[in-house]
Amino acid sequence: MSKNMKRIAVYTSGGDAPGMNAALRAVVRTSAYHEVEVFGITGGYEGMMNGNMQKLEPREVGNIIQRGGTFLKTARSMRFMKEEGRNQAADVLKKHNIDGLIALGGNGTFTGAEIFSKEHGIPVVGVPCTIDNDLYGTDYTIGFDTALNTAVEAVDKIRDTAESHDRLFFIEVMGRDSGYLALHTAIASGATLALLPEIDTTYEALAEVLKTSAERKKLFSLIIVAEGNKLGKTSEIAEELKSRVGAYDTRVAVIGHLQRGGSPSGADRLLASRLGSNAVEALINGHKNVMVGIDNNMIKYTPLGIAIRNQKEINMDEVRLAEILAL
Ligand code: F6P
């Protein structure tokens, strides 16, 4: 165990994700197990610069494993993107004798953490918390499974009214520039099509699929639209395809921030507990500027820069599966 990891700080940053509280609980409890002091920073990088931090004891993270959101709050900070802001944060951490940081968040969080760590030499370990599942180096990010369940439940509800009215529904899901959430939602909800940022398509091709569906007497259809898809806004896509395929009345549903809330699934609680706990032990064992992830159910460390900059490929077998099962 590293002798010079006596006091660490943990924070949540960027878009919140179900399971962040479960991960925070694991960080605090594992720190106590190893007799390392842990401080919680409230409000992400803004809170770090303002010195909003307090010591956390194991009891203070009781009864939160089941709660969505993050009790440490989060924020997107423009100030931290400037060197002056990062210097201010470094002064705060130095004053509190912080030896290491644990960052819960996604791409943006890890980008700031990597720059900050290189400038000030404070070891950072990242825990991937985002519903987008867009971080390289981990099979899943914390929050993705819960968001998927939320999206599937919403699509199941839309299916009822789509079937009752013989309508074509365009259902937009989150995921920023990743199609993971849209693809898994499409397969799990039995949708006809998934429009993904990673897969180029045309209105002609889409119209062909829908015309074939109509010929096959498929009286209603569900199309899952990733918000980052290349064709455009979901409402525009619906209008364009309505004009090309006269067979259906169309409607649009945007699931939106529902996907960010709710009690984390069992899978996300387990993933959050494993990664949060391992992040503490990574710091104690001398690792720095890595993200802890899960690879074939094994813990894996990926340098932060690689986790951020490497593109996480969409699973083409799953794209093919979605097409086959939509027949
Ligand atoms: O990164 C998580 C995410 O939910 C994305 O899927 C989405 O595009 C974005 O955050 C929304 O950001 P905000 O909560 O700031 O509107």
Coordinates of C-alpha atoms and ligand atoms in Angstrom, one line a residue:
M1 CA 0.0 0.0 0.0
S2 CA 1.4 3.4 -0.9
K3 CA 2.5 5.3 2.2
N4 CA 1.8 8.7 0.7
M5 CA -1.9 8.2 -0.1
K6 CA -3.3 9.2 3.2
R7 CA -6.1 11.6 2.2
I8 CA -8.1 11.6 -1.0
A9 CA -11.0 13.6 -2.5
V10 CA -13.8 12.4 -4.7
Y11 CA -16.2 14.4 -6.9
T12 CA -18.9 14.0 -9.5
S13 CA -18.8 16.0 -12.7
G14 CA -20.6 16.3 -16.0
G15 CA -24.0 14.8 -16.7
D16 CA -25.2 12.9 -13.7
A17 CA -25.8 9.1 -14.1
P18 CA -27.8 6.6 -12.0
G19 CA -25.3 4.7 -9.9
M20 CA -23.1 7.7 -9.0
N21 CA -24.3 7.5 -5.4
A22 CA -23.5 3.8 -5.3
A23 CA -20.0 4.5 -6.6
L24 CA -19.5 7.3 -4.0
R25 CA -20.6 4.9 -1.3
A26 CA -18.0 2.3 -2.4
V27 CA -15.3 5.0 -2.5
V28 CA -16.0 6.2 1.0
R29 CA -16.4 2.7 2.5
T30 CA -13.2 1.3 0.8
S31 CA -11.2 4.4 1.9
A32 CA -12.3 3.8 5.5
Y33 CA -11.4 0.1 5.1
H34 CA -7.8 1.1 4.1
E35 CA -7.7 3.9 6.8
V36 CA -7.5 6.6 4.1
E37 CA -9.3 9.8 4.8
V38 CA -11.8 10.8 2.1
F39 CA -13.2 14.2 1.3
G40 CA -16.3 14.8 -0.8
I41 CA -16.2 17.8 -3.2
T42 CA -19.6 19.3 -3.8
G43 CA -20.3 20.7 -7.2
G44 CA -17.6 19.1 -9.4
Y45 CA -14.8 21.3 -10.6
E46 CA -16.7 24.5 -9.5
G47 CA -16.7 23.1 -6.0
M48 CA -13.1 22.2 -6.1
M49 CA -12.1 25.7 -7.1
N50 CA -14.3 27.2 -4.4
G51 CA -13.2 24.7 -1.7
N52 CA -16.6 23.2 -1.1
M53 CA -15.4 20.0 0.4
Q54 CA -16.1 18.0 3.6
K55 CA -14.8 14.8 5.2
L56 CA -17.0 11.8 4.6
E57 CA -17.5 9.0 7.0
P58 CA -18.9 5.5 6.2
R59 CA -22.2 6.3 7.9
E60 CA -22.7 9.4 5.7
V61 CA -23.1 7.2 2.6
G62 CA -25.7 4.9 4.2
N63 CA -29.1 4.5 2.4
I64 CA -27.9 6.0 -0.9
I65 CA -27.0 3.0 -3.0
Q66 CA -30.6 2.9 -4.3
R67 CA -30.8 6.7 -5.1
G68 CA -30.3 8.2 -8.6
G69 CA -28.4 11.4 -9.1
T70 CA -25.4 12.4 -7.0
F71 CA -25.5 13.7 -3.4
L72 CA -22.2 15.6 -4.2
K73 CA -24.1 17.5 -7.0
T74 CA -22.4 18.1 -10.3
A75 CA -21.7 20.9 -12.7
R76 CA -20.2 21.6 -16.1
S77 CA -17.4 24.1 -15.4
M78 CA -16.0 26.5 -18.0
R79 CA -13.7 28.1 -15.4
F80 CA -11.8 24.9 -14.8
M81 CA -11.0 24.7 -18.5
K82 CA -8.7 27.8 -17.9
E83 CA -5.3 27.4 -16.3
E84 CA -6.2 30.1 -13.7
G85 CA -9.1 28.0 -12.5
R86 CA -7.1 24.9 -12.3
N87 CA -4.4 26.7 -10.3
Q88 CA -7.1 27.8 -7.9
A89 CA -8.3 24.2 -7.5
A90 CA -4.7 23.0 -6.9
D91 CA -4.2 25.6 -4.2
V92 CA -7.4 24.4 -2.5
L93 CA -6.3 20.7 -2.6
K94 CA -2.9 21.6 -1.3
K95 CA -4.4 23.5 1.6
H96 CA -6.4 20.4 2.4
N97 CA -3.4 18.1 2.0
I98 CA -5.1 16.0 -0.6
D99 CA -2.8 13.2 -2.0
G100 CA -5.1 11.9 -4.8
L101 CA -8.4 12.4 -6.6
I102 CA -11.2 10.1 -7.7
A103 CA -13.3 11.6 -10.6
L104 CA -16.7 10.2 -11.3
G105 CA -17.9 11.3 -14.7
G106 CA -17.5 11.0 -18.5
N107 CA -15.4 12.4 -21.3
G108 CA -15.4 16.0 -20.2
T109 CA -14.7 15.1 -16.6
F110 CA -11.7 13.0 -17.6
T111 CA -10.4 15.6 -20.1
G112 CA -10.2 18.2 -17.3
A113 CA -8.7 15.6 -14.8
E114 CA -6.0 14.6 -17.2
I115 CA -4.9 18.2 -17.9
F116 CA -5.1 19.1 -14.2
S117 CA -3.1 16.0 -13.1
K118 CA -0.3 16.7 -15.6
E119 CA -0.1 20.3 -14.5
H120 CA -0.1 19.7 -10.8
G121 CA 1.1 16.2 -10.4
I122 CA -1.9 15.0 -8.3
P123 CA -2.8 11.4 -9.1
V124 CA -6.3 10.9 -10.5
V125 CA -8.3 7.8 -11.0
G126 CA -11.4 8.1 -13.2
V127 CA -14.7 6.1 -12.6
P128 CA -16.7 6.0 -15.9
C129 CA -20.2 7.4 -15.0
T130 CA -22.3 8.3 -18.0
I131 CA -25.5 7.0 -19.6
D132 CA -23.8 7.3 -23.0
N133 CA -21.5 4.3 -22.6
D134 CA -19.1 6.1 -24.9
L135 CA -15.8 5.6 -23.0
Y136 CA -13.1 3.4 -24.5
G137 CA -11.7 0.8 -22.1
T138 CA -14.8 -0.4 -20.4
D139 CA -17.6 -2.6 -21.6
Y140 CA -20.1 -0.6 -19.8
T141 CA -20.2 2.8 -18.0
I142 CA -22.2 3.3 -14.8
G143 CA -25.7 4.6 -15.6
F144 CA -26.0 3.0 -19.0
D145 CA -28.0 -0.1 -17.9
T146 CA -30.5 2.0 -15.9
A147 CA -30.9 4.5 -18.8
L148 CA -31.5 1.5 -21.1
N149 CA -34.2 0.1 -18.8
T150 CA -35.8 3.5 -18.6
A151 CA -35.8 3.9 -22.4
V152 CA -37.1 0.4 -23.0
E153 CA -39.9 0.9 -20.5
A154 CA -40.8 4.2 -22.3
V155 CA -40.8 2.5 -25.8
D156 CA -43.0 -0.3 -24.5
K157 CA -45.5 2.3 -23.4
I158 CA -45.3 4.1 -26.8
R159 CA -45.8 0.7 -28.5
D160 CA -49.3 0.4 -27.0
T161 CA -50.5 3.7 -28.6
A162 CA -48.6 3.1 -31.8
E163 CA -50.4 -0.2 -32.2
S164 CA -53.8 1.3 -31.3
H165 CA -53.5 4.0 -34.0
D166 CA -51.4 2.1 -36.6
R167 CA -48.8 4.9 -36.3
L168 CA -45.1 5.2 -37.1
F169 CA -43.3 6.6 -34.0
F170 CA -39.9 8.2 -34.1
I171 CA -38.5 7.9 -30.5
E172 CA -35.4 10.0 -29.7
V173 CA -33.0 8.7 -27.0
M174 CA -29.9 10.3 -25.5
G175 CA -26.3 9.2 -26.0
R176 CA -24.6 12.4 -27.3
D177 CA -22.4 11.2 -30.2
S178 CA -22.7 7.5 -29.3
G179 CA -25.4 5.1 -30.7
Y180 CA -25.0 2.5 -27.9
L181 CA -28.1 3.5 -26.0
A182 CA -30.2 3.7 -29.2
L183 CA -29.0 0.4 -30.5
H184 CA -29.5 -1.5 -27.3
T185 CA -32.9 0.2 -26.9
A186 CA -33.9 -0.8 -30.4
I187 CA -33.0 -4.5 -29.9
A188 CA -34.5 -4.7 -26.4
S189 CA -37.8 -3.0 -27.4
G190 CA -38.2 -4.8 -30.7
A191 CA -38.0 -1.6 -32.8
T192 CA -38.1 -1.7 -36.6
L193 CA -35.1 0.6 -37.1
A194 CA -32.3 2.4 -35.2
L195 CA -30.8 5.5 -36.6
L196 CA -27.2 5.7 -35.2
P197 CA -24.4 8.3 -35.5
E198 CA -22.0 5.5 -36.4
I199 CA -24.0 4.0 -39.3
D200 CA -24.6 6.2 -42.4
T201 CA -28.0 5.9 -44.0
T202 CA -30.2 7.8 -46.5
Y203 CA -33.9 8.7 -46.6
E204 CA -34.2 6.5 -49.7
A205 CA -33.0 3.5 -47.8
L206 CA -35.2 4.2 -44.8
A207 CA -38.2 4.8 -47.0
E208 CA -37.5 1.4 -48.7
V209 CA -37.5 -0.4 -45.3
L210 CA -40.8 1.2 -44.3
K211 CA -42.5 0.5 -47.6
T212 CA -41.5 -3.1 -47.3
S213 CA -42.8 -3.2 -43.7
A214 CA -46.1 -1.7 -44.9
E215 CA -46.3 -4.3 -47.7
R216 CA -45.7 -7.0 -45.0
K217 CA -48.8 -5.6 -43.3
K218 CA -46.7 -4.2 -40.4
L219 CA -49.4 -1.8 -39.4
F220 CA -47.2 0.3 -37.0
S221 CA -43.5 0.8 -36.6
L222 CA -41.1 2.1 -33.9
I223 CA -37.9 3.9 -35.0
I224 CA -35.3 4.6 -32.3
V225 CA -33.4 7.8 -33.2
A226 CA -30.0 8.5 -31.5
E227 CA -29.9 12.2 -30.7
G228 CA -26.5 12.4 -32.4
N229 CA -27.6 10.7 -35.6
K230 CA -26.2 12.2 -38.9
L231 CA -29.6 12.6 -40.7
G232 CA -30.8 15.4 -38.5
K233 CA -33.4 16.4 -36.0
T234 CA -36.0 13.7 -35.1
S235 CA -38.9 15.9 -36.0
E236 CA -37.4 16.6 -39.5
I237 CA -36.7 12.9 -40.1
A238 CA -40.3 12.1 -39.2
E239 CA -41.6 14.8 -41.6
E240 CA -39.4 13.7 -44.5
L241 CA -40.3 10.0 -44.1
K242 CA -44.0 10.8 -43.8
S243 CA -43.8 12.6 -47.1
R244 CA -41.9 9.6 -48.7
V245 CA -44.0 6.8 -47.2
G246 CA -47.6 7.7 -47.3
A247 CA -48.7 4.5 -45.6
Y248 CA -48.3 5.8 -42.0
D249 CA -49.5 8.6 -39.7
T250 CA -46.3 9.6 -37.8
R251 CA -45.6 11.0 -34.3
V252 CA -42.4 11.9 -32.4
A253 CA -41.5 11.2 -28.8
V254 CA -38.3 12.5 -27.1
I255 CA -37.5 10.5 -23.9
G256 CA -35.0 13.1 -22.8
H257 CA -33.8 13.5 -19.2
L258 CA -36.0 10.7 -17.9
Q259 CA -33.0 8.6 -19.0
R260 CA -30.7 10.3 -16.5
G261 CA -32.9 9.7 -13.4
G262 CA -34.3 6.9 -11.4
S263 CA -33.0 4.3 -9.0
P264 CA -30.0 2.6 -10.4
S265 CA -30.5 -1.0 -11.7
G266 CA -29.0 -3.9 -9.9
A267 CA -26.4 -4.2 -12.6
D268 CA -25.4 -0.5 -12.3
R269 CA -25.2 -0.8 -8.5
L270 CA -22.9 -3.8 -8.8
L271 CA -20.7 -2.1 -11.5
A272 CA -20.6 1.1 -9.4
S273 CA -19.6 -0.8 -6.3
R274 CA -16.8 -2.6 -8.1
L275 CA -15.4 0.4 -9.9
G276 CA -15.7 2.8 -7.0
S277 CA -13.9 0.4 -4.7
N278 CA -11.3 -0.4 -7.2
A279 CA -10.6 3.2 -7.9
V280 CA -9.5 3.7 -4.2
E281 CA -7.3 0.6 -4.4
A282 CA -5.8 1.8 -7.7
L283 CA -4.8 5.1 -6.0
I284 CA -3.4 3.4 -2.9
N285 CA -1.4 1.0 -5.1
G286 CA 0.2 3.9 -6.9
H287 CA -1.8 4.0 -10.2
K288 CA -2.5 7.5 -11.6
N289 CA -4.3 9.1 -14.5
V290 CA -6.1 5.9 -15.3
M291 CA -9.8 5.0 -15.7
V292 CA -11.0 1.8 -13.9
G293 CA -13.3 -0.2 -16.2
I294 CA -14.7 -3.6 -16.8
D295 CA -13.5 -5.8 -19.6
N296 CA -15.1 -9.3 -19.9
N297 CA -16.1 -8.9 -16.3
M298 CA -12.5 -8.2 -15.2
I299 CA -11.3 -4.9 -13.8
K300 CA -9.1 -3.1 -16.3
Y301 CA -7.1 0.2 -16.1
T302 CA -7.0 2.4 -19.1
P303 CA -4.9 5.6 -19.3
L304 CA -7.3 8.5 -19.1
G305 CA -6.0 9.9 -22.5
I306 CA -6.9 6.7 -24.2
A307 CA -10.2 6.3 -22.5
I308 CA -11.1 9.8 -23.7
R309 CA -9.6 9.9 -27.2
N310 CA -10.0 6.4 -28.5
Q311 CA -13.3 5.8 -30.3
K312 CA -15.5 3.1 -28.7
E313 CA -16.7 1.1 -31.7
I314 CA -20.3 0.1 -32.1
N315 CA -20.8 -3.6 -32.1
M316 CA -21.6 -4.5 -35.7
D317 CA -22.9 -7.9 -34.7
E318 CA -25.6 -6.1 -32.7
V319 CA -26.4 -3.8 -35.6
R320 CA -26.9 -6.9 -37.8
L321 CA -29.0 -8.5 -35.1
A322 CA -31.3 -5.4 -34.9
E323 CA -31.9 -5.6 -38.7
I324 CA -32.6 -9.4 -38.6
L325 CA -35.0 -9.3 -35.7
A326 CA -37.0 -6.4 -37.2
L327 CA -38.2 -8.4 -40.2
Ligands
F6P1 O1 -23.7 12.9 -21.4 C1 -24.9 12.5 -20.8 C2 -26.0 13.3 -21.5 O2 -27.2 12.9 -21.0 C3 -26.1 13.1 -23.0 O3 -26.6 11.9 -23.4 C4 -26.9 14.3 -23.4 O4 -26.7 14.7 -24.8 C5 -26.4 15.4 -22.5 O5 -25.9 14.7 -21.3 C6 -27.4 16.4 -22.0 O6 -26.7 17.4 -21.3 P1 -27.5 18.3 -20.3 O7 -27.9 17.5 -19.1 O8 -26.5 19.4 -19.9 O9 -28.7 18.9 -21.1

